[in-house]
mmCIF file of C-alpha atoms in Angstrom:
data_model
loop_
_atom_site.group_PDB
_atom_site.id
_atom_site.type_symbol
_atom_site.label_atom_id
_atom_site.label_comp_id
_atom_site.label_asym_id
_atom_site.label_seq_id
_atom_site.Cartn_x
_atom_site.Cartn_y
_atom_site.Cartn_z
ATOM 1 C CA MET A 239 149.728 268.313 -0.865
ATOM 2 C CA ARG A 240 151.360 266.457 1.977
ATOM 3 C CA ARG A 241 154.766 265.760 1.997
ATOM 4 C CA LEU A 242 157.474 263.204 3.558
ATOM 5 C CA PHE A 243 160.442 264.479 4.495
ATOM 6 C CA ALA A 244 163.615 261.767 4.183
ATOM 7 C CA ILE A 245 167.017 262.315 6.265
ATOM 8 C CA GLY A 246 169.738 260.623 5.541
ATOM 9 C CA LEU A 247 173.186 260.300 5.979
ATOM 10 C CA GLY A 248 173.868 257.411 4.391
ATOM 11 C CA VAL A 249 170.395 256.472 2.335
ATOM 12 C CA TRP A 250 167.399 257.655 0.926
ATOM 13 C CA ALA A 251 163.906 256.920 1.830
ATOM 14 C CA CYS A 252 160.544 255.777 0.171
ATOM 15 C CA LEU A 253 157.111 256.967 0.801
ATOM 16 C CA THR A 254 153.352 256.117 3.043
ATOM 17 C CA GLY A 255 151.151 255.362 0.312
ATOM 18 C CA VAL A 256 149.751 258.680 0.678
ATOM 19 C CA ALA A 257 149.593 260.447 -2.834
ATOM 20 C CA GLY A 258 150.494 263.425 -4.284
ATOM 21 C CA GLU A 259 153.828 263.401 -1.591
ATOM 22 C CA ARG A 260 157.115 264.372 -1.599
ATOM 23 C CA VAL A 261 159.910 262.807 -0.251
ATOM 24 C CA LEU A 262 162.793 264.888 0.292
ATOM 25 C CA LEU A 263 166.390 262.531 0.546
ATOM 26 C CA ILE A 264 169.384 264.101 2.818
ATOM 27 C CA GLY A 265 172.250 261.916 3.340
ATOM 28 C CA ASP A 266 176.255 261.236 3.072
ATOM 29 C CA SER A 267 177.619 259.959 -0.003
ATOM 30 C CA ILE A 268 176.553 256.936 -0.297
ATOM 31 C CA THR A 269 172.750 259.051 -0.647
ATOM 32 C CA GLU A 270 175.040 261.187 -3.253
ATOM 33 C CA GLN A 271 175.957 258.428 -4.983
ATOM 34 C CA GLY A 272 172.259 257.060 -4.785
ATOM 35 C CA ILE A 273 171.645 260.497 -7.591
ATOM 36 C CA CYS A 274 174.779 260.579 -8.812
ATOM 37 C CA VAL A 275 175.377 257.193 -9.989
ATOM 38 C CA GLN A 276 172.672 256.977 -13.014
ATOM 39 C CA GLY A 277 169.818 254.207 -13.053
ATOM 40 C CA SER A 278 171.330 251.982 -10.296
ATOM 41 C CA GLY A 279 171.472 254.510 -7.694
ATOM 42 C CA THR A 280 168.483 253.866 -4.459
ATOM 43 C CA TYR A 281 167.764 257.903 -5.206
ATOM 44 C CA HIS A 282 166.673 256.213 -9.344
ATOM 45 C CA GLN A 283 165.996 253.025 -8.138
ATOM 46 C CA LEU A 284 162.958 254.491 -5.961
ATOM 47 C CA THR A 285 161.970 257.006 -8.807
ATOM 48 C CA ASN A 286 161.697 254.270 -11.240
ATOM 49 C CA VAL A 287 159.733 251.699 -9.272
ATOM 50 C CA ALA A 288 157.272 254.375 -8.021
ATOM 51 C CA ALA A 289 156.606 255.184 -11.556
ATOM 52 C CA GLU A 290 156.421 251.578 -12.353
ATOM 53 C CA VAL A 291 153.480 250.948 -9.507
ATOM 54 C CA GLY A 292 151.549 253.586 -10.433
ATOM 55 C CA ALA A 293 152.442 255.810 -6.842
ATOM 56 C CA ASP A 294 152.299 259.459 -6.752
ATOM 57 C CA VAL A 295 155.377 261.011 -4.817
ATOM 58 C CA THR A 296 158.160 263.079 -5.685
ATOM 59 C CA PHE A 297 161.815 262.142 -4.889
ATOM 60 C CA VAL A 298 163.900 264.918 -3.768
ATOM 61 C CA GLY A 299 167.561 263.357 -3.406
ATOM 62 C CA LEU A 300 170.147 265.615 -1.271
ATOM 63 C CA GLY A 301 173.224 263.896 -0.438
ATOM 64 C CA PHE A 302 176.618 265.263 0.681
ATOM 65 C CA SER A 303 179.720 263.144 0.239
ATOM 66 C CA GLY A 304 181.545 263.028 3.353
ATOM 67 C CA SER A 305 179.180 264.781 5.705
ATOM 68 C CA HIS A 306 178.417 264.264 9.565
ATOM 69 C CA VAL A 307 175.739 264.617 12.100
ATOM 70 C CA GLY A 308 178.145 268.431 12.732
ATOM 71 C CA ASP A 309 177.774 269.089 9.280
ATOM 72 C CA TRP A 310 173.854 268.448 9.449
ATOM 73 C CA GLU A 311 173.193 270.441 12.495
ATOM 74 C CA ALA A 312 175.455 273.837 11.434
ATOM 75 C CA TRP A 313 173.540 273.052 7.965
ATOM 76 C CA GLU A 314 170.526 273.169 9.150
ATOM 77 C CA LYS A 315 171.207 276.078 11.258
ATOM 78 C CA LYS A 316 172.527 277.948 8.316
ATOM 79 C CA SER A 317 170.080 277.184 5.734
ATOM 80 C CA ARG A 318 167.586 279.529 7.723
ATOM 81 C CA THR A 319 169.237 282.909 6.659
ATOM 82 C CA GLU A 320 171.402 281.459 3.592
ATOM 83 C CA ASP A 321 171.537 279.464 0.760
ATOM 84 C CA VAL A 322 173.460 275.815 1.365
ATOM 85 C CA TRP A 323 173.980 274.066 -2.114
ATOM 86 C CA GLN A 324 175.369 270.565 -2.549
ATOM 87 C CA TYR A 325 178.178 269.897 -4.082
ATOM 88 C CA ALA A 326 179.014 271.107 -8.021
ATOM 89 C CA HIS A 327 179.547 267.710 -9.305
ATOM 90 C CA VAL A 328 176.070 266.172 -8.129
ATOM 91 C CA PRO A 329 173.452 266.219 -11.568
ATOM 92 C CA GLY A 330 170.653 268.859 -10.617
ATOM 93 C CA ARG A 331 172.123 270.203 -7.589
ATOM 94 C CA ARG A 332 169.554 271.139 -4.375
ATOM 95 C CA ASN A 333 170.053 274.192 -1.805
ATOM 96 C CA LEU A 334 168.921 273.025 1.164
ATOM 97 C CA LYS A 335 167.344 276.163 2.182
ATOM 98 C CA ASP A 336 164.772 276.045 -0.393
ATOM 99 C CA GLU A 337 163.606 271.882 -0.258
ATOM 100 C CA PHE A 338 162.959 272.896 3.783
ATOM 101 C CA ALA A 339 161.089 275.354 3.539
ATOM 102 C CA LYS A 340 159.048 273.559 0.963
ATOM 103 C CA GLY A 341 158.140 270.891 4.148
ATOM 104 C CA ALA A 342 157.313 266.997 5.053
ATOM 105 C CA ASP A 343 155.106 264.448 5.789
ATOM 106 C CA VAL A 344 158.098 261.736 7.165
ATOM 107 C CA ILE A 345 161.916 262.540 8.302
ATOM 108 C CA VAL A 346 163.585 259.643 7.326
ATOM 109 C CA PHE A 347 166.920 259.513 9.574
ATOM 110 C CA PHE A 348 169.769 257.762 9.076
ATOM 111 C CA LEU A 349 172.908 258.637 9.457
ATOM 112 C CA GLY A 350 176.713 258.060 11.562
ATOM 113 C CA GLN A 351 179.061 256.173 8.653
ATOM 114 C CA ASN A 352 181.069 259.261 8.518
ATOM 115 C CA ASP A 353 181.083 259.367 12.016
ATOM 116 C CA ILE A 354 182.684 256.271 13.295
ATOM 117 C CA THR A 355 185.102 256.211 10.144
ATOM 118 C CA ARG A 356 186.793 260.078 10.877
ATOM 119 C CA PRO A 357 185.938 259.371 14.335
ATOM 120 C CA LEU A 358 183.716 261.612 15.411
ATOM 121 C CA MET A 359 183.223 259.900 19.183
ATOM 122 C CA THR A 360 184.998 257.075 21.163
ATOM 123 C CA ASP A 361 183.501 253.638 22.144
ATOM 124 C CA GLU A 362 183.053 255.074 26.131
ATOM 125 C CA PRO A 363 179.097 254.996 26.560
ATOM 126 C CA ALA A 364 179.370 258.206 27.327
ATOM 127 C CA SER A 365 180.425 259.674 23.859
ATOM 128 C CA MET A 366 178.028 257.340 22.424
ATOM 129 C CA ASP A 367 175.011 258.821 24.268
ATOM 130 C CA ALA A 368 176.143 262.002 23.920
ATOM 131 C CA TRP A 369 176.042 261.314 19.729
ATOM 132 C CA VAL A 370 172.528 260.239 19.758
ATOM 133 C CA GLU A 371 171.434 262.708 22.303
ATOM 134 C CA ARG A 372 172.922 265.455 18.973
ATOM 135 C CA CYS A 373 171.058 263.293 16.903
ATOM 136 C CA ARG A 374 167.944 263.930 18.398
ATOM 137 C CA ARG A 375 167.964 266.834 18.908
ATOM 138 C CA LEU A 376 168.710 267.679 15.113
ATOM 139 C CA ILE A 377 165.721 265.605 14.330
ATOM 140 C CA VAL A 378 163.455 267.338 16.460
ATOM 141 C CA ARG A 379 164.604 271.157 14.861
ATOM 142 C CA LEU A 380 164.174 269.486 11.132
ATOM 143 C CA LYS A 381 160.392 267.920 12.451
ATOM 144 C CA GLU A 382 159.325 271.446 13.919
ATOM 145 C CA ARG A 383 161.043 272.838 11.125
ATOM 146 C CA THR A 384 159.297 271.062 7.936
ATOM 147 C CA LYS A 385 156.503 270.304 9.824
ATOM 148 C CA ALA A 386 156.782 266.694 9.912
ATOM 149 C CA ARG A 387 154.229 263.913 11.031
ATOM 150 C CA ASP A 388 156.621 261.186 11.751
ATOM 151 C CA VAL A 389 160.031 259.632 11.831
ATOM 152 C CA VAL A 390 161.681 256.713 10.185
ATOM 153 C CA LEU A 391 165.716 256.403 11.934
ATOM 154 C CA GLY A 392 167.585 254.205 9.739
ATOM 155 C CA THR A 393 170.266 251.857 11.253
ATOM 156 C CA ILE A 394 173.767 252.389 10.214
ATOM 157 C CA THR A 395 175.478 249.764 7.370
ATOM 158 C CA ALA A 396 178.630 248.003 7.824
ATOM 159 C CA CYS A 397 181.687 249.897 8.505
ATOM 160 C CA GLY A 398 184.203 246.898 6.167
ATOM 161 C CA THR A 399 184.589 243.316 5.910
ATOM 162 C CA ASP A 400 185.329 242.523 9.135
ATOM 163 C CA PRO A 401 182.013 241.944 11.890
ATOM 164 C CA GLU A 402 183.840 242.345 15.216
ATOM 165 C CA SER A 403 186.800 245.038 14.099
ATOM 166 C CA ALA A 404 186.460 247.382 16.405
ATOM 167 C CA ARG A 405 184.304 250.142 14.162
ATOM 168 C CA ASN A 406 181.846 246.948 13.483
ATOM 169 C CA ARG A 407 181.309 246.912 17.297
ATOM 170 C CA GLY A 408 180.936 250.213 17.822
ATOM 171 C CA ARG A 409 178.126 250.742 14.838
ATOM 172 C CA ARG A 410 176.333 247.950 16.488
ATOM 173 C CA ALA A 411 176.728 249.805 19.731
ATOM 174 C CA LEU A 412 175.131 252.572 18.433
ATOM 175 C CA ASN A 413 172.392 250.880 16.571
ATOM 176 C CA ASP A 414 171.288 249.699 19.361
ATOM 177 C CA ARG A 415 170.830 252.932 20.830
ATOM 178 C CA LEU A 416 169.330 254.909 18.096
ATOM 179 C CA ARG A 417 166.947 250.975 18.167
ATOM 180 C CA ALA A 418 166.297 252.225 21.359
ATOM 181 C CA LEU A 419 166.073 256.064 20.966
ATOM 182 C CA ALA A 420 162.706 255.667 17.787
ATOM 183 C CA ALA A 421 161.461 253.373 20.582
ATOM 184 C CA ARG A 422 161.329 256.674 23.121
ATOM 185 C CA GLU A 423 159.584 258.749 21.032
ATOM 186 C CA GLY A 424 157.165 256.530 19.088
ATOM 187 C CA TRP A 425 159.427 256.408 15.633
ATOM 188 C CA ARG A 426 160.156 253.955 13.315
ATOM 189 C CA VAL A 427 163.058 252.126 12.086
ATOM 190 C CA ALA A 428 164.305 251.088 9.039
ATOM 191 C CA ASP A 429 166.983 248.459 10.180
ATOM 192 C CA TYR A 430 169.765 249.529 7.375
ATOM 193 C CA GLY A 431 172.418 247.653 9.073
ATOM 194 C CA ALA A 432 170.964 244.388 9.603
ATOM 195 C CA VAL A 433 170.632 244.148 6.235
ATOM 196 C CA ILE A 434 173.772 244.698 4.987
ATOM 197 C CA ASP A 435 174.980 242.776 7.308
ATOM 198 C CA ARG A 436 173.241 239.317 6.206
ATOM 199 C CA LEU A 437 174.306 240.238 2.764
ATOM 200 C CA GLN A 438 177.905 240.653 4.044
ATOM 201 C CA ARG A 439 177.007 237.500 5.653
ATOM 202 C CA ARG A 440 176.222 235.857 2.397
ATOM 203 C CA THR A 441 179.492 237.625 0.462
ATOM 204 C CA GLN A 442 181.764 236.049 2.982
ATOM 205 C CA ARG A 443 180.619 232.805 2.229
ATOM 206 C CA GLY A 444 181.270 232.474 -1.131
ATOM 207 C CA TRP A 445 180.353 235.345 -3.828
ATOM 208 C CA LEU A 446 182.988 236.840 -6.149
ATOM 209 C CA PHE A 447 183.288 240.170 -4.679
ATOM 210 C CA ASN A 448 183.559 242.442 -1.520
ATOM 211 C CA LEU A 449 179.725 244.116 -1.013
ATOM 212 C CA VAL A 450 181.583 246.784 1.120
ATOM 213 C CA GLY A 451 184.921 246.503 -1.329
ATOM 214 C CA ASP A 452 186.489 250.960 0.003
ATOM 215 C CA TYR A 453 185.170 250.021 3.983
ATOM 216 C CA VAL A 454 182.059 252.139 3.893
ATOM 217 C CA HIS A 455 179.994 251.927 0.704
ATOM 218 C CA PRO A 456 177.593 249.171 0.163
ATOM 219 C CA SER A 457 177.384 249.930 -3.566
ATOM 220 C CA PHE A 458 178.605 246.467 -5.692
ATOM 221 C CA LYS A 459 177.408 247.121 -8.332
ATOM 222 C CA THR A 460 173.243 247.998 -7.371
ATOM 223 C CA ILE A 461 173.273 244.921 -4.911
ATOM 224 C CA GLY A 462 173.046 247.274 -1.362
ATOM 225 C CA HIS A 463 171.554 250.050 -3.180
ATOM 226 C CA THR A 464 168.647 247.737 -4.260
ATOM 227 C CA ALA A 465 168.590 246.137 -0.289
ATOM 228 C CA ILE A 466 168.049 250.111 1.216
ATOM 229 C CA ALA A 467 165.844 250.934 -0.971
ATOM 230 C CA ALA A 468 163.280 248.110 -0.858
ATOM 231 C CA GLU A 469 164.105 248.392 3.220
ATOM 232 C CA LEU A 470 162.998 251.504 3.253
ATOM 233 C CA CYS A 471 159.931 250.508 1.509
ATOM 234 C CA ARG A 472 159.394 248.205 4.235
ATOM 235 C CA ALA A 473 159.776 250.378 7.250
ATOM 236 C CA LEU A 474 157.593 252.781 5.526
ATOM 237 C CA GLY A 475 154.542 250.425 4.983
ATOM 238 C CA GLU A 476 154.877 250.724 1.104
ATOM 239 C CA ARG A 477 154.146 247.202 0.172
ATOM 240 C CA ARG A 478 153.687 247.311 -4.118
ATOM 241 C CA MET A 479 156.960 249.264 -4.037
ATOM 242 C CA ALA A 480 158.649 246.897 -1.363
ATOM 243 C CA ALA A 481 157.782 244.454 -2.810
ATOM 244 C CA ALA A 482 159.333 245.066 -6.523
ATOM 245 C CA LEU A 483 162.304 245.903 -5.110
ATOM 246 C CA GLU A 484 162.656 242.759 -3.324
ATOM 247 C CA ALA A 485 162.384 240.750 -6.997
ATOM 248 C CA ARG A 486 164.760 242.781 -7.946
ATOM 249 C CA LEU A 487 167.419 242.311 -5.144
ATOM 250 C CA ALA A 488 166.815 238.432 -5.092
ATOM 251 C CA ARG A 489 167.591 238.854 -9.217
ATOM 252 C CA GLU A 490 170.508 240.715 -8.706
ATOM 253 C CA ILE A 491 171.563 237.750 -5.524
ATOM 254 C CA GLU A 492 170.896 235.126 -7.899
ATOM 255 C CA ALA A 493 173.100 236.488 -10.553
ATOM 256 C CA ASN A 494 176.331 237.486 -9.141
ATOM 257 C CA ASP A 495 175.984 234.735 -6.455
ATOM 258 C CA PHE A 496 178.956 231.456 -6.332
ATOM 259 C CA ARG A 497 177.234 229.093 -7.059
ATOM 260 C CA GLU A 498 175.919 230.063 -10.634
ATOM 261 C CA LYS A 499 179.708 231.696 -11.190
ATOM 262 C CA PRO A 500 182.429 229.357 -9.549
ATOM 263 C CA CYS A 501 186.011 230.419 -10.203
ATOM 264 C CA LEU A 502 189.421 230.087 -8.448
ATOM 265 C CA SER A 503 192.537 231.990 -8.449
ATOM 266 C CA ALA A 504 195.579 231.555 -6.672
ATOM 267 C CA ASN A 505 198.979 233.440 -6.046
ATOM 268 C CA LEU A 506 201.676 231.260 -5.823
ATOM 269 C CA THR A 507 204.497 232.337 -3.621
ATOM 270 C CA ALA A 508 208.179 230.717 -3.778
ATOM 271 C CA ASP A 509 209.322 229.950 -0.194
ATOM 272 C CA PRO A 510 213.117 230.154 -0.533
ATOM 273 C CA ASP A 511 213.511 228.628 2.910
ATOM 274 C CA ARG A 512 211.894 225.788 1.558
ATOM 275 C CA ARG A 513 213.114 224.400 -2.042
ATOM 276 C CA ALA A 514 213.035 221.197 -3.141
ATOM 277 C CA ASP A 515 215.062 219.033 -5.161
ATOM 278 C CA LYS A 516 216.812 221.195 -8.579
ATOM 279 C CA ASP A 517 214.789 224.279 -7.085
ATOM 280 C CA GLU A 518 211.879 222.966 -7.774
ATOM 281 C CA PHE A 519 208.568 224.052 -5.796
ATOM 282 C CA ASP A 520 205.451 221.657 -4.994
ATOM 283 C CA TRP A 521 202.483 223.337 -4.698
ATOM 284 C CA THR A 522 198.558 222.229 -4.059
ATOM 285 C CA VAL A 523 195.648 224.130 -4.206
ATOM 286 C CA ASP A 524 192.494 222.916 -2.750
ATOM 287 C CA TRP A 525 189.151 224.268 -2.841
ATOM 288 C CA ARG A 526 185.364 223.210 -2.134
ATOM 289 C CA TRP A 527 182.136 224.440 -2.452
ATOM 290 C CA THR A 528 181.344 227.136 0.741
ATOM 291 C CA ASP A 529 177.824 225.328 0.654
ATOM 292 C CA ALA A 530 177.650 222.245 -0.659
ATOM 293 C CA ARG A 531 174.186 221.179 1.148
ATOM 294 C CA ALA A 532 172.835 224.562 -0.931
ATOM 295 C CA THR A 533 173.873 223.084 -4.317
ATOM 296 C CA PRO A 534 172.485 220.454 -6.497
ATOM 297 C CA PRO A 535 175.285 218.107 -7.785
ATOM 298 C CA GLU A 536 174.474 218.983 -11.450
ATOM 299 C CA ARG A 537 175.233 222.315 -11.088
ATOM 300 C CA ARG A 538 178.868 221.808 -8.939
ATOM 301 C CA ARG A 539 180.660 222.606 -12.068
ATOM 302 C CA THR A 540 184.363 222.858 -11.847
ATOM 303 C CA PRO A 541 185.666 226.384 -11.829
ATOM 304 C CA GLN A 542 187.727 228.235 -14.075
ATOM 305 C CA VAL A 543 191.440 228.073 -12.541
ATOM 306 C CA GLU A 544 193.747 230.607 -13.070
ATOM 307 C CA VAL A 545 196.936 230.353 -11.289
ATOM 308 C CA THR A 546 200.013 233.416 -11.302
ATOM 309 C CA LEU A 547 203.465 231.968 -10.404
ATOM 310 C CA PRO A 548 206.586 233.698 -9.524
ATOM 311 C CA GLU A 549 208.268 235.504 -11.546
ATOM 312 C CA GLY A 550 211.249 233.394 -13.419
ATOM 313 C CA PHE A 551 208.904 229.750 -12.727
ATOM 314 C CA ARG A 552 207.141 227.569 -15.194
ATOM 315 C CA ILE A 553 204.841 225.029 -14.789
ATOM 316 C CA VAL A 554 206.642 221.408 -14.679
ATOM 317 C CA SER A 555 203.988 219.234 -14.843
ATOM 318 C CA SER A 556 200.035 219.120 -12.786
ATOM 319 C CA THR A 557 198.172 216.875 -11.471
ATOM 320 C CA GLY A 558 195.093 218.034 -11.745
ATOM 321 C CA PHE A 559 192.185 219.729 -9.096
ATOM 322 C CA HIS A 560 189.820 217.612 -6.362
ATOM 323 C CA ALA A 561 186.621 219.362 -5.622
ATOM 324 C CA THR A 562 184.763 218.167 -2.337
#
């Protein structure tokens, strides 16, 4: 039996289309979510889609919440002689020593979120270069240990909602280095970072939610997990699985699009320095379509409006709402 080995501190792997492959999924809390969130996590989506399209693949999920490159360096060394088990709350938790011993065909390496958010490096080029070199050495050791034939390197997903934050600027610099590393070593790239960035930009144009609301996990409902799984299958050349996941992602996007479910919420605050006559205040609430060109007139419905007033206030009169 040929085996596919997937490593990632952030998500999981897919297959290359060769029958009888074994997929080992290693990562941090995003990977762990994919195992713990029954049905909608990436691990379960990959397993289910593989069954749907008849792919002969076994997925093995290994996620450790909060883990970073230093953790995996230590666990790779320790697991050569000792047991290293997943945390107790992970369903069907596994032992790294046993799973590494079973070998692999392809390593999918996706990490860096926790290295950035702690942070465990600086934004100096030398610090980033040193981190990438540690990744390279770790991948080489795992490749040799498991006799993997190929490597797929994943880019790091968004750190919060502001694309110009210091963390996201550093993340982009690291992703550039990861792409360059893959080019030098002849490895493939699964560009998770670019995929989530595109979804995040759409979120900021008017979706009802924040895709990376906790600044780490791109896991609103199933959209983030589905997008990452689809990108991984694309990078590995598994067209049937990628197509099925991309179709699922399109349905999820449509179901959660602002233009499909218009709404408006306003929280009004009284300003004591701007009092009107008789202790009355005037507020104006304006709203407009985020992308009118993409919204047919028949779908530009008036949104449901919810207004929260300051304590002790009431609405005396209103003139309605006007949309543009």
